[in-house]
Coordinates of C-alpha atoms and ligand atoms in Angstrom, one line a residue:
X1 CA -104.9 -84.0 -65.4
X2 CA -101.0 -82.6 -65.5
X3 CA -98.9 -84.0 -62.7
X4 CA -100.1 -80.9 -61.5
X5 CA -104.0 -80.5 -61.0
X6 CA -103.6 -84.9 -59.4
X7 CA -100.6 -83.3 -57.0
X8 CA -103.0 -80.1 -56.4
X9 CA -107.6 -83.1 -56.1
X10 CA -105.2 -84.8 -54.2
X11 CA -103.7 -83.0 -51.3
X12 CA -106.8 -80.9 -50.7
X13 CA -108.6 -84.0 -50.3
X14 CA -105.9 -85.0 -47.8
X15 CA -105.9 -84.2 -44.3
X16 CA -103.2 -82.7 -42.6
X17 CA -101.4 -84.6 -39.6
X18 CA -100.9 -87.2 -43.3
X19 CA -97.8 -86.6 -45.5
X20 CA -98.2 -87.8 -48.5
X21 CA -95.1 -90.3 -50.6
X22 CA -95.8 -89.5 -55.1
X23 CA -95.0 -93.0 -55.7
X24 CA -92.4 -91.9 -59.1
X25 CA -91.4 -95.5 -59.6
X26 CA -91.3 -96.9 -63.7
X27 CA -91.5 -92.8 -64.7
X28 CA -88.7 -91.2 -66.0
X29 CA -87.4 -87.4 -64.4
X30 CA -89.2 -85.0 -66.1
X31 CA -92.5 -87.1 -64.5
X32 CA -90.6 -86.6 -60.6
X33 CA -89.8 -82.6 -61.6
X34 CA -93.4 -81.5 -62.7
X35 CA -94.5 -82.7 -59.3
X36 CA -90.9 -80.9 -57.8
X37 CA -92.5 -78.1 -59.1
X38 CA -95.5 -78.5 -58.5
X39 CA -94.3 -78.7 -54.1
X40 CA -93.8 -82.3 -54.4
X41 CA -90.4 -83.2 -52.2
X42 CA -91.3 -87.1 -51.4
X43 CA -90.9 -89.8 -53.4
X44 CA -91.1 -93.7 -53.2
X45 CA -89.2 -96.1 -55.3
X46 CA -88.9 -99.4 -55.3
X47 CA -85.3 -100.0 -56.7
X48 CA -82.7 -98.5 -55.7
X49 CA -81.2 -98.6 -59.1
X50 CA -83.3 -96.4 -60.1
X51 CA -83.8 -94.4 -56.7
X52 CA -80.0 -93.3 -57.2
X53 CA -80.3 -92.1 -60.4
X54 CA -82.9 -90.1 -59.6
X55 CA -82.2 -88.6 -56.6
X56 CA -78.2 -88.4 -59.2
X57 CA -80.2 -86.2 -61.6
X58 CA -82.9 -84.1 -59.3
X59 CA -82.6 -81.4 -56.7
X60 CA -80.9 -82.5 -53.3
X61 CA -84.4 -81.2 -50.9
X62 CA -86.1 -84.1 -52.0
X63 CA -86.5 -87.5 -49.4
X64 CA -86.1 -90.5 -51.2
X65 CA -87.9 -92.9 -49.6
X66 CA -87.6 -97.2 -50.5
X67 CA -90.9 -98.2 -50.6
X68 CA -89.9 -101.6 -52.5
X69 CA -88.5 -105.3 -51.2
X70 CA -84.7 -104.3 -50.3
X71 CA -82.0 -106.9 -51.4
X72 CA -79.1 -106.6 -48.7
X73 CA -76.4 -106.2 -51.1
X74 CA -78.3 -102.9 -52.8
X75 CA -78.7 -101.1 -49.5
X76 CA -75.4 -99.9 -50.2
X77 CA -75.9 -98.1 -52.1
X78 CA -78.3 -96.1 -50.8
X79 CA -76.6 -95.7 -47.4
X80 CA -76.1 -92.4 -48.1
X81 CA -79.4 -90.4 -48.8
X82 CA -82.4 -92.3 -48.4
X83 CA -84.9 -91.2 -45.9
X84 CA -86.9 -94.2 -45.5
X85 CA -87.0 -97.0 -45.8
X86 CA -90.7 -99.0 -45.6
X87 CA -90.1 -102.8 -46.5
X88 CA -88.2 -103.7 -43.6
X89 CA -89.5 -106.6 -42.8
X90 CA -86.3 -109.4 -41.3
X91 CA -83.7 -108.6 -38.8
X92 CA -81.1 -109.2 -41.0
X93 CA -81.8 -106.5 -43.1
X94 CA -82.0 -103.6 -40.8
X95 CA -78.3 -105.1 -39.3
X96 CA -76.9 -104.3 -42.8
X97 CA -78.6 -101.0 -42.9
X98 CA -77.3 -100.2 -39.3
X99 CA -73.9 -101.5 -41.0
X100 CA -74.3 -99.5 -44.0
X101 CA -76.0 -96.3 -42.5
X102 CA -72.7 -96.2 -40.4
X103 CA -70.2 -95.3 -42.6
X104 CA -72.0 -92.2 -43.6
X105 CA -72.5 -91.3 -39.3
X106 CA -75.9 -91.5 -40.4
X107 CA -79.6 -93.0 -38.3
X108 CA -81.3 -94.3 -41.3
X109 CA -85.5 -94.0 -40.3
X110 CA -87.4 -97.7 -41.0
X111 CA -90.3 -98.5 -41.1
X112 CA -91.2 -102.5 -40.1
X113 CA -93.1 -103.7 -43.0
X114 CA -96.5 -106.5 -42.2
X115 CA -97.8 -109.3 -43.5
X116 CA -101.4 -108.6 -43.5
X117 CA -102.7 -110.1 -46.6
X118 CA -103.5 -113.1 -47.8
X119 CA -101.4 -113.3 -50.4
X120 CA -99.2 -114.5 -49.9
X121 CA -96.7 -112.9 -52.6
X122 CA -97.1 -109.9 -49.7
X123 CA -93.7 -109.7 -48.4
X124 CA -94.2 -109.1 -44.4
X125 CA -93.0 -110.4 -40.1
X126 CA -96.0 -111.1 -38.5
X127 CA -96.4 -109.0 -35.4
X128 CA -94.9 -111.1 -33.3
X129 CA -92.0 -111.5 -35.5
X130 CA -91.7 -107.3 -35.0
X131 CA -92.0 -107.1 -31.7
X132 CA -89.5 -109.7 -30.9
X133 CA -87.1 -108.0 -33.7
X134 CA -88.0 -104.5 -31.3
X135 CA -87.3 -106.1 -27.7
X136 CA -84.3 -108.3 -28.5
X137 CA -81.0 -107.5 -27.2
X138 CA -78.8 -107.5 -30.7
X139 CA -81.6 -104.2 -31.6
X140 CA -81.1 -102.2 -28.9
X141 CA -77.5 -102.7 -30.3
X142 CA -78.1 -100.3 -33.9
X143 CA -77.1 -97.6 -32.4
X144 CA -77.3 -96.3 -36.9
X145 CA -81.4 -97.3 -37.2
X146 CA -84.3 -95.9 -36.4
X147 CA -87.8 -97.5 -37.2
X148 CA -90.3 -94.9 -36.6
X149 CA -93.7 -96.8 -37.1
X150 CA -95.0 -99.8 -39.7
X151 CA -95.9 -100.2 -43.8
X152 CA -98.6 -102.8 -44.6
X153 CA -99.7 -103.7 -47.9
X154 CA -103.7 -104.5 -47.8
X155 CA -104.3 -107.8 -50.4
X156 CA -105.1 -106.7 -54.4
X157 CA -109.6 -107.7 -54.4
X158 CA -111.9 -104.9 -54.6
X159 CA -113.4 -106.4 -51.5
X160 CA -113.8 -103.5 -50.1
X161 CA -114.7 -105.3 -46.7
X162 CA -111.4 -107.8 -46.7
X163 CA -108.7 -104.6 -46.8
X164 CA -110.6 -102.8 -44.7
X165 CA -110.4 -105.6 -41.9
X166 CA -106.2 -105.9 -42.9
X167 CA -105.7 -101.8 -42.3
X168 CA -107.5 -102.1 -39.1
X169 CA -105.3 -104.9 -38.2
X170 CA -101.6 -102.7 -39.4
X171 CA -103.2 -100.3 -36.9
X172 CA -103.3 -102.6 -34.5
X173 CA -100.4 -104.3 -34.5
X174 CA -98.7 -100.1 -34.6
X175 CA -100.7 -99.8 -31.4
X176 CA -99.5 -102.8 -29.6
X177 CA -96.0 -102.1 -31.0
X178 CA -96.0 -98.5 -30.3
X179 CA -95.8 -100.0 -26.1
X180 CA -92.5 -100.9 -27.3
X181 CA -90.6 -97.6 -27.0
X182 CA -86.4 -98.1 -26.5
X183 CA -83.7 -95.9 -27.6
X184 CA -83.5 -96.8 -31.6
X185 CA -87.6 -97.7 -32.1
X186 CA -90.4 -94.3 -31.2
X187 CA -92.5 -95.4 -34.3
X188 CA -95.2 -92.3 -35.6
X189 CA -96.2 -93.7 -38.9
X190 CA -98.3 -96.0 -40.1
X191 CA -97.7 -96.1 -44.5
X192 CA -100.8 -97.2 -45.5
X193 CA -102.6 -96.5 -48.6
X194 CA -102.2 -96.6 -52.8
X195 CA -104.2 -95.3 -55.6
X196 CA -106.9 -97.0 -55.5
X197 CA -107.6 -97.2 -51.3
X198 CA -105.8 -94.4 -49.8
X199 CA -109.1 -93.2 -48.5
X200 CA -110.1 -95.6 -46.9
X201 CA -106.4 -96.6 -45.1
X202 CA -106.3 -92.9 -44.2
X203 CA -110.7 -93.3 -42.1
X204 CA -108.8 -96.7 -40.6
X205 CA -105.1 -94.6 -39.5
X206 CA -102.9 -94.3 -41.5
X207 CA -101.2 -91.5 -42.0
X208 CA -98.3 -91.5 -44.7
X209 CA -99.3 -93.0 -48.2
X210 CA -98.7 -93.5 -51.1
X211 CA -100.0 -92.7 -54.2
X212 CA -98.4 -93.6 -57.7
X213 CA -100.4 -93.2 -60.6
X214 CA -103.8 -91.4 -59.5
X215 CA -100.5 -88.7 -59.7
X216 CA -98.5 -89.8 -62.4
X217 CA -100.7 -91.9 -64.6
X218 CA -100.3 -95.0 -66.0
X219 CA -97.5 -97.0 -65.5
X220 CA -96.0 -98.8 -68.9
X221 CA -93.6 -101.9 -67.2
X222 CA -92.9 -103.3 -70.9
X223 CA -91.3 -99.7 -72.2
X224 CA -88.8 -100.4 -69.6
Ligands
LIG301 C1 -96.0 -99.5 -57.2 C2 -96.4 -99.0 -55.6 C3 -96.9 -97.8 -54.8 C4 -98.2 -97.2 -55.5 O1 -99.2 -97.9 -56.1 P1 -100.0 -97.0 -57.1 O2 -101.5 -97.7 -56.9 O3 -99.4 -96.8 -58.5 O4 -101.2 -95.8 -56.6 C5 -97.8 -97.9 -53.9 N1 -96.8 -99.1 -52.2 C6 -96.2 -99.6 -52.8 C7 -95.2 -101.0 -52.2 C8 -95.9 -99.9 -54.3 O5 -94.4 -101.2 -55.2

């Protein structure tokens, strides 16, 4: 199936309140343009340099989401245009995003990455850490970031029962944190679900899914 057909199929199954992030990492601009021409405007990348290059090459009415782990020293390269940063997992990173956003007189939306998987390899903070950050005075001084939700990645397993448990944990974390409304924290987004599990994620409360291979086909990392 073509990229357009894949996109049409996925979009036809998504409830209206769910945002589809087309995860285009490792794929060439020509593939992204095919999705763009099919109407897709939200793209997710996991490497800052790659996102910067694609941002330069593509039309300017695209929302670019950084979905990967962010190194603090690279925030400056995307601060002028990034629409949403999904994987914020510590306060120092928030501070750096705030500092870089200020240079462009922007407010950058961020999601706090919550660790829901049992695997050690997945990044993220606990809901307690997230709650502490949001309530801290240091956080209240950051006027150029806004925390608009949470993001999580489930364990890489075929055990749907476990995945469901982890998605449910993210939904509960969202609800707990959602009670802490502050000037720069107003939660509305739950980013969870990928090609293999986005339908389950939506059943568990996701309203933003990050889908790559089901749109663009399998990724071939050896070519990179
Ligand atoms: C690559 C990636 C995805 C998309 O994965 P697919 O299985 O190809 O849909 C989603 N989220 C993150 C954080 C990713 O790195």
